[in-house]
Short mmCIF file of C-alpha atoms and ligand atoms in Angstrom, two decimals:
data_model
loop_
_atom_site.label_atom_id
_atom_site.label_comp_id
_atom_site.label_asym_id
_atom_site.label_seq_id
_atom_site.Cartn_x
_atom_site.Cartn_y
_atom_site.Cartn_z
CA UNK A 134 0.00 0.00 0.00
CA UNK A 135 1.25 2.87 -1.20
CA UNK A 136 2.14 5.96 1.58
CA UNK A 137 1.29 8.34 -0.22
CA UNK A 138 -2.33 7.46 -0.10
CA UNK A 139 -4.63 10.49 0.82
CA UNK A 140 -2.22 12.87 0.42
CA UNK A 141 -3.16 15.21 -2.58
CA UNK A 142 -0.23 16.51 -4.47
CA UNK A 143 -0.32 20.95 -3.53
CA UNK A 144 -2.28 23.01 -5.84
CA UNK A 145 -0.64 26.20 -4.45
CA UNK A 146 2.20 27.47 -6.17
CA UNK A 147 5.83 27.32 -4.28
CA UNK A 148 6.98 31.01 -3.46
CA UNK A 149 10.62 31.54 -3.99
CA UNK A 150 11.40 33.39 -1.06
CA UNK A 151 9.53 30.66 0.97
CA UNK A 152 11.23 28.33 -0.12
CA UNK A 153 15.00 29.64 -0.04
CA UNK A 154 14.52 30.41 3.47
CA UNK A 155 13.43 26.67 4.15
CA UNK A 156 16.09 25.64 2.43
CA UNK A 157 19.63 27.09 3.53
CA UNK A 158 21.29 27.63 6.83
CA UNK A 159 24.80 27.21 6.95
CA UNK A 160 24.64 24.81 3.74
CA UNK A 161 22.06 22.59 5.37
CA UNK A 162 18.51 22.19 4.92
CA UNK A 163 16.25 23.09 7.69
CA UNK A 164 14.21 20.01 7.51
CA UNK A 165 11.14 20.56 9.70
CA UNK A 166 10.74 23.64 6.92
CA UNK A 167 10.95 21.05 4.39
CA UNK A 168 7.76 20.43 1.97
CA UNK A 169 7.27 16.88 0.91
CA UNK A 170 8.15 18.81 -2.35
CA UNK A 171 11.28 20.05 -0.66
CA UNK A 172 12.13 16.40 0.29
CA UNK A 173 11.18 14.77 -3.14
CA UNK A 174 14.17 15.39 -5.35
CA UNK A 175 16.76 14.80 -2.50
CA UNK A 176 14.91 11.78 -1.79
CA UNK A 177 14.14 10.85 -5.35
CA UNK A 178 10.83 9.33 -4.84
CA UNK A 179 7.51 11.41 -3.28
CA UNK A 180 6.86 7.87 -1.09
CA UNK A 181 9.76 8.65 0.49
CA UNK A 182 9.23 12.16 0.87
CA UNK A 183 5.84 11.36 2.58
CA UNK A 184 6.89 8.54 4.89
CA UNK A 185 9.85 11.27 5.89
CA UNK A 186 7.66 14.35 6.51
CA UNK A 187 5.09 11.44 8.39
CA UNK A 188 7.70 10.52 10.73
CA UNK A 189 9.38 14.53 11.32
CA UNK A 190 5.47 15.22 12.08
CA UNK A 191 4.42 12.35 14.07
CA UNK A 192 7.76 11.84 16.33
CA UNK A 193 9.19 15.37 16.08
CA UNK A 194 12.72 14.01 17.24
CA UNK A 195 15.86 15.60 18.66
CA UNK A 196 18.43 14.75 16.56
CA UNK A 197 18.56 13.12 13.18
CA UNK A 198 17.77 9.13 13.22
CA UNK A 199 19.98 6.92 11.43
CA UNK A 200 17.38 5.21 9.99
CA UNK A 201 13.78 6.20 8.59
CA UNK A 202 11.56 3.30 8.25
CA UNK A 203 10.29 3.94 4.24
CA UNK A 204 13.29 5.68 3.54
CA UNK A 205 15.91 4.20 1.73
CA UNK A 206 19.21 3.89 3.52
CA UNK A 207 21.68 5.50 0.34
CA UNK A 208 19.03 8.65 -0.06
CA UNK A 209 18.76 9.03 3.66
CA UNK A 210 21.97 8.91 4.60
CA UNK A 211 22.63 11.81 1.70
CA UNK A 212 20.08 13.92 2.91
CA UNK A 213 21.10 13.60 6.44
CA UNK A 214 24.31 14.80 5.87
CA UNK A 215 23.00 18.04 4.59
CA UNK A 216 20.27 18.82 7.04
CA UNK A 217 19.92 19.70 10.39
CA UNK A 218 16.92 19.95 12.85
CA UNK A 219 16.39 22.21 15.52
CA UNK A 220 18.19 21.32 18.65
CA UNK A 221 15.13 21.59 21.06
CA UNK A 222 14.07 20.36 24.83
CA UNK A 223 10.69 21.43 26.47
CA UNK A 224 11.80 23.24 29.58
CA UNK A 225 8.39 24.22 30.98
CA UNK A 226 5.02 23.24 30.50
CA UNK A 227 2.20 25.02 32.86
CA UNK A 228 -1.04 24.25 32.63
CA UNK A 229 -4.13 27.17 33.30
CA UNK A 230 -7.22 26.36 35.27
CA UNK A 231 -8.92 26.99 32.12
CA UNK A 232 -7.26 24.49 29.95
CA UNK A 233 -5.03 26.24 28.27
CA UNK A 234 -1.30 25.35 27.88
CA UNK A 235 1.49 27.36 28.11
CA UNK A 236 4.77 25.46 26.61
CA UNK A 237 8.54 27.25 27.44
CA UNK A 238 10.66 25.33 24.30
CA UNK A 239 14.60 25.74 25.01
CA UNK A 240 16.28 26.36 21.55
CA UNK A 241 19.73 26.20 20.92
CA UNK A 242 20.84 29.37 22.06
CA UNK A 243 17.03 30.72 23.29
CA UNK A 244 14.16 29.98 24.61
CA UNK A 245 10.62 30.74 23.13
CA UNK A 246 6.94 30.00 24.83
CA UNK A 247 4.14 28.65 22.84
CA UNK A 248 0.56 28.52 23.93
CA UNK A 249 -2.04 25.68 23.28
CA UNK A 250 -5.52 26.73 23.65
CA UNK A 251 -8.12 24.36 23.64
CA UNK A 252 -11.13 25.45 22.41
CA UNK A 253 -14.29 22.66 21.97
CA UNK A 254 -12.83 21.00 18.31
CA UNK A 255 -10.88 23.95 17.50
CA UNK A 256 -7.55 23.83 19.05
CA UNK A 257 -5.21 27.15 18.16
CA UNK A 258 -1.29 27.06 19.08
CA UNK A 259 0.22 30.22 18.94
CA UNK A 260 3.89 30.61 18.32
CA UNK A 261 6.45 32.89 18.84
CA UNK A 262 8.41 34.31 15.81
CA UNK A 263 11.35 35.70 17.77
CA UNK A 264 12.94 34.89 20.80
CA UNK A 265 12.08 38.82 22.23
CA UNK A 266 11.22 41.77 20.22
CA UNK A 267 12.26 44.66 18.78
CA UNK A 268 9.14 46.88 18.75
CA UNK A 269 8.76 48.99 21.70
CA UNK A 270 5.18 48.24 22.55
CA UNK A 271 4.60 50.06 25.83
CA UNK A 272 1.44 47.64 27.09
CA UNK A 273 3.44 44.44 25.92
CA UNK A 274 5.79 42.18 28.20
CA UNK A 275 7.88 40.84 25.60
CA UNK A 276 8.57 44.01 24.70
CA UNK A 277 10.70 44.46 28.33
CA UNK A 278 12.88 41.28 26.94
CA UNK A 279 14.60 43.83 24.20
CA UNK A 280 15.57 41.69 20.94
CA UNK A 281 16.31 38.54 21.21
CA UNK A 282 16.63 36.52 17.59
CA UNK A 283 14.57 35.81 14.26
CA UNK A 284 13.67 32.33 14.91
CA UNK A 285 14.37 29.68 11.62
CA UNK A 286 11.62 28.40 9.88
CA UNK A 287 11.91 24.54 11.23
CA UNK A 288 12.05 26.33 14.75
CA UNK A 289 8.56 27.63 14.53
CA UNK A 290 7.01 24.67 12.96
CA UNK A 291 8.58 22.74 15.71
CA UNK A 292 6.24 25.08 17.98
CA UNK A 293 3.00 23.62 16.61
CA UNK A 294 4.96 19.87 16.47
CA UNK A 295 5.87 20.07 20.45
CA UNK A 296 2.42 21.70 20.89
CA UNK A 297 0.10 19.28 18.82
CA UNK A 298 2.08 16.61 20.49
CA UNK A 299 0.68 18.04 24.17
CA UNK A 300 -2.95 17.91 22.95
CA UNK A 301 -4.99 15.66 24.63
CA UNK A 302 -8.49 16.16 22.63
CA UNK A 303 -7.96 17.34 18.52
CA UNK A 304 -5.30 17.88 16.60
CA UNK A 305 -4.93 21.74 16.92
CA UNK A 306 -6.20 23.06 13.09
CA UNK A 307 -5.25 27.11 13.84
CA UNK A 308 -2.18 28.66 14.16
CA UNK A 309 -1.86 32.30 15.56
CA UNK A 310 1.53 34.04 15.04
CA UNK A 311 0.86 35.95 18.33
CA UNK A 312 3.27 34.52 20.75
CA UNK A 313 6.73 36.42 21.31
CA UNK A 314 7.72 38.49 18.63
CA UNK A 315 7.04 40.69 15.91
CA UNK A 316 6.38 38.14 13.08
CA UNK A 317 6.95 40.98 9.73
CA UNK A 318 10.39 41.67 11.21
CA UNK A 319 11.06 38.13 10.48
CA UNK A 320 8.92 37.36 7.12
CA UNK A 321 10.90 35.31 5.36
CA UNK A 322 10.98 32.34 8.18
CA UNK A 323 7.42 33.31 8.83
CA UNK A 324 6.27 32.62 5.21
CA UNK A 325 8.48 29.00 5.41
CA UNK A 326 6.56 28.34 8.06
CA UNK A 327 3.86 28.99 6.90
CA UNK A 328 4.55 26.99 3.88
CA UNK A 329 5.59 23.60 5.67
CA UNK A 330 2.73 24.10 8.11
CA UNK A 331 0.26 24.38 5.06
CA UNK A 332 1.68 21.94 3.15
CA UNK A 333 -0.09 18.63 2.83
CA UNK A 334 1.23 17.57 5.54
CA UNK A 335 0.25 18.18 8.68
CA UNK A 336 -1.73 19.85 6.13
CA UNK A 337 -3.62 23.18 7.78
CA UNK A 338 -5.58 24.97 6.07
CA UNK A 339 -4.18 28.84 5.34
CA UNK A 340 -7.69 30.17 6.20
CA UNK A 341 -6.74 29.02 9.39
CA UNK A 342 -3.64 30.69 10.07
CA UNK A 343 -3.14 34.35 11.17
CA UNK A 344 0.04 36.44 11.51
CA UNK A 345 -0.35 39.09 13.67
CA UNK A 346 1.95 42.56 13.03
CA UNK A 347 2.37 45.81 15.21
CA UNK A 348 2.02 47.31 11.99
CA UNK A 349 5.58 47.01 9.95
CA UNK A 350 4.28 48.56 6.47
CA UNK A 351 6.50 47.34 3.88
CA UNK A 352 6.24 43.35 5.13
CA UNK A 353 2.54 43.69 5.07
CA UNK A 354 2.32 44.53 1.43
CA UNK A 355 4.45 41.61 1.10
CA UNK A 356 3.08 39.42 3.03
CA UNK A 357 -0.44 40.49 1.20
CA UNK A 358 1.49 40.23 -1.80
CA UNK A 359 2.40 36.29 -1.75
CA UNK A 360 0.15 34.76 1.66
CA UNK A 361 -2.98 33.23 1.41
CA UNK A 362 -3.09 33.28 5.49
CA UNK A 363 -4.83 35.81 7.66
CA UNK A 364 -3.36 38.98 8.73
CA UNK A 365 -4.50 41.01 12.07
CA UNK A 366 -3.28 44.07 12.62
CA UNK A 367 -2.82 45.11 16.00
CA UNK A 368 -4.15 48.74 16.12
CA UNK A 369 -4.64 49.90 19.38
CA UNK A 370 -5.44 53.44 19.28
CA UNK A 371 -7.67 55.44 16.87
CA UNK A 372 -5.29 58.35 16.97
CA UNK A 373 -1.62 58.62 15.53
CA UNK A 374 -0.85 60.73 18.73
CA UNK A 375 -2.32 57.89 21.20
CA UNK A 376 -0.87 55.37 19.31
CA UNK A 377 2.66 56.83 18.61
CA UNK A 378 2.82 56.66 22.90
CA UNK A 379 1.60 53.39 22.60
CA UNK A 380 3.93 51.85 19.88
CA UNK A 381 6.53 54.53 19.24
CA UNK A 382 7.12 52.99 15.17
CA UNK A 383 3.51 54.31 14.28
CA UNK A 384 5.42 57.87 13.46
CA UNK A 385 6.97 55.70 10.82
CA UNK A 386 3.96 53.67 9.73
CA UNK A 387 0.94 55.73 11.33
CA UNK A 388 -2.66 54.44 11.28
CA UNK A 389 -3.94 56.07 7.96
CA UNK A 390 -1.13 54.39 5.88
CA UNK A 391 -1.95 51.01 7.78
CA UNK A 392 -5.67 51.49 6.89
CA UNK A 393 -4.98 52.53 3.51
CA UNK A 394 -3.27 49.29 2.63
CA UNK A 395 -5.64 47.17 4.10
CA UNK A 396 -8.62 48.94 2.16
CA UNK A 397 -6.36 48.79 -1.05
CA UNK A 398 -5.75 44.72 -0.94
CA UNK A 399 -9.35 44.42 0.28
CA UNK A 400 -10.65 45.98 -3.27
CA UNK A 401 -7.85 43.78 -5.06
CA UNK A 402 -8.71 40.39 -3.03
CA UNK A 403 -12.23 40.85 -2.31
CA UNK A 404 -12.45 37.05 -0.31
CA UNK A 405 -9.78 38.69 1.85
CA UNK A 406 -11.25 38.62 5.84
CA UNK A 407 -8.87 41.21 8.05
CA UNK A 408 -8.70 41.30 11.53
CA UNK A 409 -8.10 44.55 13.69
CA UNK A 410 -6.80 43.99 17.11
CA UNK A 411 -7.32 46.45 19.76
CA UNK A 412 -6.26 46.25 23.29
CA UNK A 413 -8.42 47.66 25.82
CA UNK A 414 -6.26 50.09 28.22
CA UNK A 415 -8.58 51.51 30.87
CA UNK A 416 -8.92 55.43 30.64
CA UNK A 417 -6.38 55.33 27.69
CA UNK A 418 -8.13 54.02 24.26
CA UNK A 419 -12.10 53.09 25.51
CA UNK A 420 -13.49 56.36 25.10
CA UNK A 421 -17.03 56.39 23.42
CA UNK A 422 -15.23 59.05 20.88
CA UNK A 423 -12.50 56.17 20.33
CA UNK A 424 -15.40 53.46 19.29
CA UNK A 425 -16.77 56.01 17.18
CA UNK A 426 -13.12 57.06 15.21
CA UNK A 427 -13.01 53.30 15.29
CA UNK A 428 -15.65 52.95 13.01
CA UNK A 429 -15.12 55.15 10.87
CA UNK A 430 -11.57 54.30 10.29
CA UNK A 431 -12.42 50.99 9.49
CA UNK A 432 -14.96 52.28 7.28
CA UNK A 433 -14.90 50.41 3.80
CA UNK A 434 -12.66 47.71 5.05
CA UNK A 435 -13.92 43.96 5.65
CA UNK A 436 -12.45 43.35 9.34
CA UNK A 437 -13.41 41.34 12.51
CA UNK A 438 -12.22 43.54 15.42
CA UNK A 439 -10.94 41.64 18.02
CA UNK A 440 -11.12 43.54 21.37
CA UNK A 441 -8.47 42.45 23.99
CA UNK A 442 -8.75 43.47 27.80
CA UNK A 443 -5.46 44.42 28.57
CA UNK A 444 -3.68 41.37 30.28
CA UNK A 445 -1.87 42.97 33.19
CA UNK A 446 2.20 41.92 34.07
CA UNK A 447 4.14 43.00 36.95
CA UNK A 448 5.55 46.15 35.61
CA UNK A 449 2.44 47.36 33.25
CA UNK A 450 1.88 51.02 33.34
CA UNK A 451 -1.71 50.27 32.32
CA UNK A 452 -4.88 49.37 34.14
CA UNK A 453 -6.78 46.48 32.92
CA UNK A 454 -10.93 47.59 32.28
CA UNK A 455 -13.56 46.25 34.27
CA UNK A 456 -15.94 43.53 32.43
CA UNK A 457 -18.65 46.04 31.58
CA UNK A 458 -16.44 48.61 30.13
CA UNK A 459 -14.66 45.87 27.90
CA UNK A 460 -18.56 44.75 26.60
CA UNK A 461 -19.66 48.51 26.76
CA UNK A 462 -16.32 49.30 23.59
CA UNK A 463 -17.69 46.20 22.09
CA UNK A 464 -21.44 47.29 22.22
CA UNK A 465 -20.39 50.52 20.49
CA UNK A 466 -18.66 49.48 17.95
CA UNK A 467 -21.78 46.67 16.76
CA UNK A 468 -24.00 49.73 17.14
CA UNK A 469 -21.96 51.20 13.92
CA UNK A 470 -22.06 48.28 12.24
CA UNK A 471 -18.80 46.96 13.46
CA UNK A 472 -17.79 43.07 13.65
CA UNK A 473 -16.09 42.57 16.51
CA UNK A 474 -15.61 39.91 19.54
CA UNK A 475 -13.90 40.10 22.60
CA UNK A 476 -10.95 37.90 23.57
CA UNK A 477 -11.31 37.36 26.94
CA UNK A 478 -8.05 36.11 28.23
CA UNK A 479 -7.11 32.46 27.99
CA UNK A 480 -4.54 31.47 30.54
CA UNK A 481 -3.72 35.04 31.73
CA UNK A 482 -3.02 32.90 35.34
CA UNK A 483 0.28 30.95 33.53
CA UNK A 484 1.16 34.98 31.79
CA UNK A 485 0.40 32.61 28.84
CA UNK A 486 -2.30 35.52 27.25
CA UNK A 487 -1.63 37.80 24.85
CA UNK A 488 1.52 39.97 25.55
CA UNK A 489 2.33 38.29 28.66
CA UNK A 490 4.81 36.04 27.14
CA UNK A 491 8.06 37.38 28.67
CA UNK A 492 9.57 33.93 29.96
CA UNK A 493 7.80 34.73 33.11
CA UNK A 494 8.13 31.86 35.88
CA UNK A 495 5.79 32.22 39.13
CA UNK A 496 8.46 31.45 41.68
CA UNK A 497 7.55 28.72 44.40
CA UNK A 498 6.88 31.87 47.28
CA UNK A 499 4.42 33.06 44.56
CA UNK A 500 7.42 35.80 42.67
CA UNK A 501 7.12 36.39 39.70
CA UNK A 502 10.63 36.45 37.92
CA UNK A 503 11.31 38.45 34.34
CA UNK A 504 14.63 36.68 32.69
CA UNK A 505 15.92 37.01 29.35
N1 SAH B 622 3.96 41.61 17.43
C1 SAH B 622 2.70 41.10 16.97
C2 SAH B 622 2.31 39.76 17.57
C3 SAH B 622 2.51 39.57 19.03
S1 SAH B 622 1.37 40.40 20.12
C4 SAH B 622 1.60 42.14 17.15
O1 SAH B 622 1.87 43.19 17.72
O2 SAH B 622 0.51 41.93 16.68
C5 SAH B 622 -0.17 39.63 19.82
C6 SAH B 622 -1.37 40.48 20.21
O3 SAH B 622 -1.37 40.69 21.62
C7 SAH B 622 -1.38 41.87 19.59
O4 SAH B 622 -2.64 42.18 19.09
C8 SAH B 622 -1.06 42.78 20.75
O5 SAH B 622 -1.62 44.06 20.55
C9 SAH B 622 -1.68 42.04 21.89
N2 SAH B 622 -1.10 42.38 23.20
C10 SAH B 622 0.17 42.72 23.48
N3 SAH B 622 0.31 42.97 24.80
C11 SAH B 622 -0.89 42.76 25.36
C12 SAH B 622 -1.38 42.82 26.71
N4 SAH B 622 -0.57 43.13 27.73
N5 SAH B 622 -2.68 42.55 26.93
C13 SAH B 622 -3.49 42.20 25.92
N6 SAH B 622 -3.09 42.10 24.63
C14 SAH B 622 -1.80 42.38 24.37
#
């Protein structure tokens, strides 16, 4: 019986860059980034390719195996010698009262946290695209780690792997490029990624995968350019002056020129669904004149809002909102027509919600700790 059985050969064309940034590090090939496309020439055969990707998916090992059962010895031995996996241990795993998963994965010189969250059939893992960040984002923990490094491709697929592994109900089917990280200031790994984690194996559908940017204008045209996935924009404020305090880069890329591209590819890719992010600060952004600048901002542009409470961290400046006040934004904004939902926080007792991820550890005595 052939291996390959079930497994549809891709429709989707292979994007260079994609591609080249699977391919190369330091003359190897970064296999996890590896389509069975990737795999089939080396390999010679697409059985082999399969029963190789099968195994990388289902076992997600450590180090390189001497043997692959459905891989010939000659070909694997040839392709072992010019590839390398990422050299990864799982150094924390805490679990929240409310099911969700928050996964510390030690890379070779780094460490990155990944979040499962379970959701009835639906599972999401969201993965970190950098060990720290760059962007200056004055409500965000990771922010207080400084910049760490662009994670490789293989490194963030192995994310979903370690995380899809720890699943005890579905196979998680989303991926959300919201953990640490800005993921535009590291495209082209983010696109591999993307490609191996859309590929047909573990095969996930790009509808179901959403980067998430702070806004970095020049990878979003690209990324619109070439990416079937989703892209959120985290906007925040519904002034440039609010929003330069809140994320200092919007004086480079400020809110109408963010808007302006999104309503652009909207009228060139009509099935395209946006999403607009917006964190909730209490007393800084919920003003009834900010739901109603909201609106008309997003005026002509297809977008979910997704409305955040602010998920405090020792350190914050900002004051999460009360419960009504979160609802009360929301409310607004469907009076104007707006689609929106709230996020409430999943796992914001682990710091495993969105922009808590700082490496945070709650100490035995109940201390929190900041390293990195
Ligand atoms: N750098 C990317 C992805 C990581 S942050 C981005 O900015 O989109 C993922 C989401 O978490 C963003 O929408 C961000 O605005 C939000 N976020 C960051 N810090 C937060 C916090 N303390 N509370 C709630 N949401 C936060």
């Amino acid at each position: 019986m052939s291996l390959t059985r079930g497994v549809p050969r891709p429709t989707r064309p292979v994007r260079p860059d994609a591609r080249a940034a699977a391919m190369r590090k330091d003359g190897g090939l970064d296999l996890l980034a590896c389509t069975v496309a990737d795999l089939e020439g080396p390999l010679e055969s697409r059985t082999r390719a399969v029963a190789l990707r099968r195994f990388l998916i289902d076992e997600t090992p450590r180090v390189l195996p001497s043997r692959v059962s459905g891989v010939a010895q000659s070909a694997w031995d040839r392709l072992r010698t010019a590839s390398f996996l990422p050299t990864w241990s799982e150094v924390s795993r805490t679990a929240s009262g409310d099911g969700t998963l928050k996964l510390a994965v030690g890379l070779d010189d780094a460490t990155v946290e990944t979040v499962l969250i379970p959701t009835s059939g639906r599972s999401t893992v969201c993965v970190s695209s950098q060990a720290g960040c760059t962007r200056r984002c004055d409500f965000c923990a990771t922010a207080r780690l400084g910049s760490g490094r662009n994670l490789r491709a293989g490194e963030i697929v192995l994310q979903y792997l370690v995380a899809a592994s720890a699943a005890t109900d579905s196979t998680p089917r989303n991926v959300v490029f919201m953990g640490m990280g800005e993921p535009l200031d590291n495209l082209a790994a983010v696109l591999a990624a993307i490609r191996a984690l859309t590929d047909v194996l573990p095969g996930l559908s790009p509808r179901h995968v959403t980067v998430s940017t702070a806004g970095v204008l020049p990878a979003m045209k690209r990324f619109l350019a070439v990416s079937d996935a989703n892209l959120a924009l985290s906007l925040n404020a519904t002034t440039d002056a609010v929003r330069t305090r809140l994320m200092p880069h919007n004086t480079r890329w400020p809110i109408a020129a963010l808007l302006g591209l999104l309503r652009e590819a909207g009228e060139r890719q009509p099935k395209r669904r946006f999403f607009v992010e917006y964190v909730v600060l209490s007393g800084v952004n919920d003003a009834h004149d900010d739901a109603r600048r909201l609106a008309e901002l997003l005026h002509g542009i297809d977008a979910q809002v997704n409305v955040i409470p602010h998920n405090p961290f020792p350190g914050s400046p900002y004051v999460a909102p009360e419960r009504a006040d979160t609802l009360r934004f929301q409310q607004q904004l469907k009076a104007r027509g707006v689609k929106s939902i709230v996020r409430w926080p999943r796992g914001a007792d682990v710091a495993g919600a969105c922009g808590q991820l700082a490496l945070r550890h709650v100490g035995q005595a109940g201390t929190d700790r900041l390293d990195g």
